[in-house]
Coordinates of N, CA and C in Angstrom, one line a residue:
X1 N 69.8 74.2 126.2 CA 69.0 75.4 126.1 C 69.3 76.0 124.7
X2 N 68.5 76.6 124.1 CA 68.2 77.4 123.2 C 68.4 78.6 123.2
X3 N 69.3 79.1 122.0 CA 69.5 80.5 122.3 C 67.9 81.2 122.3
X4 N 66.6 81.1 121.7 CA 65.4 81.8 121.9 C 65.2 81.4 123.3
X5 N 65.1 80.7 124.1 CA 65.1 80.6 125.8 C 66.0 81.3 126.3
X6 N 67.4 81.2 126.0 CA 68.2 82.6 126.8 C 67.5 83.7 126.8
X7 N 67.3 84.0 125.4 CA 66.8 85.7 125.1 C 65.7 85.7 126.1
X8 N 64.7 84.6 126.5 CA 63.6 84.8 126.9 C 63.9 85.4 128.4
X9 N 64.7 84.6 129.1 CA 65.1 84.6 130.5 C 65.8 86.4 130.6
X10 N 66.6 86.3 129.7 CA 67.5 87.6 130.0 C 66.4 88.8 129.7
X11 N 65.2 88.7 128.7 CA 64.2 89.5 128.6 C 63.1 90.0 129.6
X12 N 62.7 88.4 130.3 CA 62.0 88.8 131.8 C 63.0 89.6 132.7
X13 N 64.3 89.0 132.8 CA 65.2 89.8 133.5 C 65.3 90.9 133.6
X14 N 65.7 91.6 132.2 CA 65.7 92.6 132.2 C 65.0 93.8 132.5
X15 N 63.7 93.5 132.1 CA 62.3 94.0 132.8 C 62.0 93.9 134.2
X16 N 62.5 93.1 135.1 CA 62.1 92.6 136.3 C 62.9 94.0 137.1
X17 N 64.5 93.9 136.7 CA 65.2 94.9 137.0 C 65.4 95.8 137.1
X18 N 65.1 96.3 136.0 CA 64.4 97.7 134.9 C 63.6 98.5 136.0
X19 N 62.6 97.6 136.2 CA 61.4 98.5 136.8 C 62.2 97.8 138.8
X20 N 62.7 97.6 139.2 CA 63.2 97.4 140.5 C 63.8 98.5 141.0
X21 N 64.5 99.1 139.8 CA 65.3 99.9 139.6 C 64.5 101.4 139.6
X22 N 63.6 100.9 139.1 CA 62.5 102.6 139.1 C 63.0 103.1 137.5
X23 N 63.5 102.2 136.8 CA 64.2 102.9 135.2 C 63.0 103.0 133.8
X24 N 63.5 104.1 133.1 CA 62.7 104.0 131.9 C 63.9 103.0 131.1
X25 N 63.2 102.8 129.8 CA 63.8 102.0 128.9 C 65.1 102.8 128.4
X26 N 64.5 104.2 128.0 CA 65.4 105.1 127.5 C 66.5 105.6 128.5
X27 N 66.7 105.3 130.0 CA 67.9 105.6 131.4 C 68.3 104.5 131.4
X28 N 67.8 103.3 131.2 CA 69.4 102.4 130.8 C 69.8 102.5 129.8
X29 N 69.3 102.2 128.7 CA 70.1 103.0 127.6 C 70.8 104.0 127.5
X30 N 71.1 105.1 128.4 CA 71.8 105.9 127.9 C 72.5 106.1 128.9
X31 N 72.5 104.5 130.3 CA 73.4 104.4 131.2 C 74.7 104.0 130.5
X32 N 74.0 102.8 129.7 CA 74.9 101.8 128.8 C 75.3 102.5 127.9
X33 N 75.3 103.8 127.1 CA 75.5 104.1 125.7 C 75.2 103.3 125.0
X34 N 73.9 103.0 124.3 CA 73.2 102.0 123.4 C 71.9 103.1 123.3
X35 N 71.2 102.5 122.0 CA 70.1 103.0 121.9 C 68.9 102.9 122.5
X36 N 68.1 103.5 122.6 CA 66.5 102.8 123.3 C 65.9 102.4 122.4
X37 N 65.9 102.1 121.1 CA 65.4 100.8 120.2 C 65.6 99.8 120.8
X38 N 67.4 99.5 120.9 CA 68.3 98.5 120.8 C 67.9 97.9 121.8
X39 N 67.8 98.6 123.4 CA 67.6 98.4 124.8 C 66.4 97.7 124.5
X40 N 65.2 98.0 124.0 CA 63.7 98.1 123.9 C 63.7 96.2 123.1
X41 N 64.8 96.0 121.9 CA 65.3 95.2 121.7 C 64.9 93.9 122.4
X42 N 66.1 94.0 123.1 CA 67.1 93.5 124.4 C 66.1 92.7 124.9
X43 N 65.2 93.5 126.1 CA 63.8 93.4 126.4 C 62.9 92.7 125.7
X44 N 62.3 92.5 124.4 CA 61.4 91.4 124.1 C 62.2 90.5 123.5
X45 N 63.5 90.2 123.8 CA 64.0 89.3 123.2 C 64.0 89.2 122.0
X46 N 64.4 90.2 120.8 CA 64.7 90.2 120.0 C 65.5 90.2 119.4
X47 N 66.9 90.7 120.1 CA 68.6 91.3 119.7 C 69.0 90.3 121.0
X48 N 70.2 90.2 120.7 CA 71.1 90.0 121.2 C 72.3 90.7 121.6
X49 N 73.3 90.5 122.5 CA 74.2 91.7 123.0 C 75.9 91.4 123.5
X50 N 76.4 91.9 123.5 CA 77.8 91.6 123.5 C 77.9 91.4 124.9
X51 N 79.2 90.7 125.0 CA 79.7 90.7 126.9 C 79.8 92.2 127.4
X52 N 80.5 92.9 126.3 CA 80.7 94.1 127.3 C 79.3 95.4 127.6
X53 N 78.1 95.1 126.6 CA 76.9 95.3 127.1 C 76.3 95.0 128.1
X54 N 76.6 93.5 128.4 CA 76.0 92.6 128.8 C 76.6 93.1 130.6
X55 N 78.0 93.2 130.4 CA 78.3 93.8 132.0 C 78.2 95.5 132.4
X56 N 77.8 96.3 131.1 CA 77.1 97.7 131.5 C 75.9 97.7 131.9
X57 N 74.9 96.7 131.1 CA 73.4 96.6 131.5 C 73.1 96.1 133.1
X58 N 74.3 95.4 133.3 CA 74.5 94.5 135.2 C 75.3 95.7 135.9
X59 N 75.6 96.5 135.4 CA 76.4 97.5 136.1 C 75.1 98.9 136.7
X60 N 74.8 98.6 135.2 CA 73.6 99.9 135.3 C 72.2 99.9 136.2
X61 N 72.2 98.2 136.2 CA 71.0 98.1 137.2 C 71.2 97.7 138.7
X62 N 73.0 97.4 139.1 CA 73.5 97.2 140.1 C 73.2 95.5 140.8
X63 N 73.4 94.8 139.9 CA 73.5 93.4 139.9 C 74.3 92.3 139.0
X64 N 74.6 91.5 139.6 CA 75.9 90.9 139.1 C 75.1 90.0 137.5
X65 N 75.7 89.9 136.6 CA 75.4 89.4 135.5 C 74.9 88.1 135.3
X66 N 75.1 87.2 136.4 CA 74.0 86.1 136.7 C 72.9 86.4 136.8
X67 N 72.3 87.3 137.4 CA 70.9 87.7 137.4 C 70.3 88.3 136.1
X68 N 71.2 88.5 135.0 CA 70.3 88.1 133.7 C 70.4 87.1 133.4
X69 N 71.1 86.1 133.6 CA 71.5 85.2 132.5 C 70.7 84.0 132.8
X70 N 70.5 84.0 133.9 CA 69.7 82.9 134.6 C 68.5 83.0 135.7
X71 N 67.8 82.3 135.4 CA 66.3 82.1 136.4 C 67.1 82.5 137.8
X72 N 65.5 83.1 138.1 CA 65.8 83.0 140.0 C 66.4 82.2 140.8
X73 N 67.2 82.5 141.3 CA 67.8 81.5 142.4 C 68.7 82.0 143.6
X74 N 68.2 80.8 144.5 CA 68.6 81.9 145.9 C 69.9 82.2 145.8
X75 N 70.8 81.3 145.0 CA 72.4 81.7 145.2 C 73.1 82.3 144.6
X76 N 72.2 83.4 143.4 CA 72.0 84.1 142.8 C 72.1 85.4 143.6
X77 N 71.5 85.7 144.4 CA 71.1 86.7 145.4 C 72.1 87.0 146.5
X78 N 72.4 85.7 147.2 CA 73.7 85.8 148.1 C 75.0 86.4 147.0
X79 N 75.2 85.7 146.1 CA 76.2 86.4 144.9 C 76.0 87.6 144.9
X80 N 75.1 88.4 144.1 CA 75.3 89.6 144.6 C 74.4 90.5 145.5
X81 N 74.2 90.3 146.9 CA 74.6 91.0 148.2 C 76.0 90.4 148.4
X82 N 76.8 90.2 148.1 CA 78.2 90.1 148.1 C 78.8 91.1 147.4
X83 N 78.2 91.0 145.6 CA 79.1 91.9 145.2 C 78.3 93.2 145.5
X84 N 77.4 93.8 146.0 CA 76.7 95.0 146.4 C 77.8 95.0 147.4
X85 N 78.2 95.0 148.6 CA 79.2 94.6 150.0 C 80.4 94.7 149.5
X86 N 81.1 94.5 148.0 CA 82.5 94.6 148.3 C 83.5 95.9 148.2
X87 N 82.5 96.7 147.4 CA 83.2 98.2 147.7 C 82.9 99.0 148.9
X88 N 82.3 98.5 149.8 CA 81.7 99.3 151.2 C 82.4 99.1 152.0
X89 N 83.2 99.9 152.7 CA 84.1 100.2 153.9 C 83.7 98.7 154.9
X90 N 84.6 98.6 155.3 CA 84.7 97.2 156.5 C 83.3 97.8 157.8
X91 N 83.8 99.1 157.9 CA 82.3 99.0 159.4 C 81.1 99.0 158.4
X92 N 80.7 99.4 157.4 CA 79.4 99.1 156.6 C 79.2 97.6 156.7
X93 N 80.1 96.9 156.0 CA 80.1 95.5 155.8 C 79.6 94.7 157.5
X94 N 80.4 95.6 158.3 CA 79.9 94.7 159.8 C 78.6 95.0 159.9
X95 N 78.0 96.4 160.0 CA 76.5 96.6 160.1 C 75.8 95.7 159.6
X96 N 75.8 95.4 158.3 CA 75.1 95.0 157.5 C 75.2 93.4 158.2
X97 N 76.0 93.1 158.2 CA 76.3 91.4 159.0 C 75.3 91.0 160.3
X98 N 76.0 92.1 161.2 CA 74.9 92.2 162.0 C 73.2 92.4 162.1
X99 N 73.1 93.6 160.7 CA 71.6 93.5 160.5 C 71.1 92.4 159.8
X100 N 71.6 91.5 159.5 CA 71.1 90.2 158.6 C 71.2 89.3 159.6
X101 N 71.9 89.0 160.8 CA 71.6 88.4 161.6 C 70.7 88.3 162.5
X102 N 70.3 89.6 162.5 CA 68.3 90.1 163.4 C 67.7 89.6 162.9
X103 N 67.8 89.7 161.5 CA 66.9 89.3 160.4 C 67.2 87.7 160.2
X104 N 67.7 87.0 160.2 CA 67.4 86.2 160.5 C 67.1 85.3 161.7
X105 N 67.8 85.7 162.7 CA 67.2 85.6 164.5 C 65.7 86.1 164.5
X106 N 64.9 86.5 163.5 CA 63.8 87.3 163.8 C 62.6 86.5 162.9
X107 N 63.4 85.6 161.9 CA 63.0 85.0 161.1 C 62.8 83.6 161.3
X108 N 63.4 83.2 162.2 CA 64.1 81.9 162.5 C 62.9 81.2 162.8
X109 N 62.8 80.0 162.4 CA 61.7 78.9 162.7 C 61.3 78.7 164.4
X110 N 62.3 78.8 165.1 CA 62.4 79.0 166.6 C 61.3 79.6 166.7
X111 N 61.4 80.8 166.1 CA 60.8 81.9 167.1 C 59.5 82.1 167.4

């Protein structure tokens, strides 16, 4: 891979997120303390960015830093709903267990 294909991936990414998030360009930027050039940057894959950007930008949109760095993927996702789950009290964490198991009992090819 090519560092211009990284940038490309982490660019869709970051846009994908951005707006998941309901964010302007200029509210992550100034989640991260960075500029909204720089952020704006980031996004067409223009600049490039440090690790410790790199884990305020995944901090600020509340997803683990594989989800910029790399394409879609389901085990991507299970990664973080894990790390979304690890600061949440033990009965949260059961809820949640249990409501993923409706959801998939509810989903299930069976049914």
């Amino acid at each position: 891979m090519t560092k211009e294909e990284l940038a490309g991936i982490v660019s869709k990414n970051l846009i994908r997120f951005r707006e998941e998030n309901h964010l302007t360009q200029e509210e992550v930027a100034e989640l991260v303390g960075i500029s909204t050039s720089f952020y704006a940057n980031l996004e067409r894959g223009k600049k490039s960015m440090s690790l410790l950007v790199l884990r305020k930008i995944a901090d600020a949109l509340k997803i683990s830093t594989d989800y910029l760095l790399y394409e879609n993927r389901a085990d991507i996702r299970i990664q973080n709903i894990e790390l979304l789950l690890q600061k949440q009290s033990h009965n949260f964490a059961a809820t949640v267990e249990q409501m993923v198991r409706v959801l998939i009992n509810g989903f299930s090819d069976d049914s």
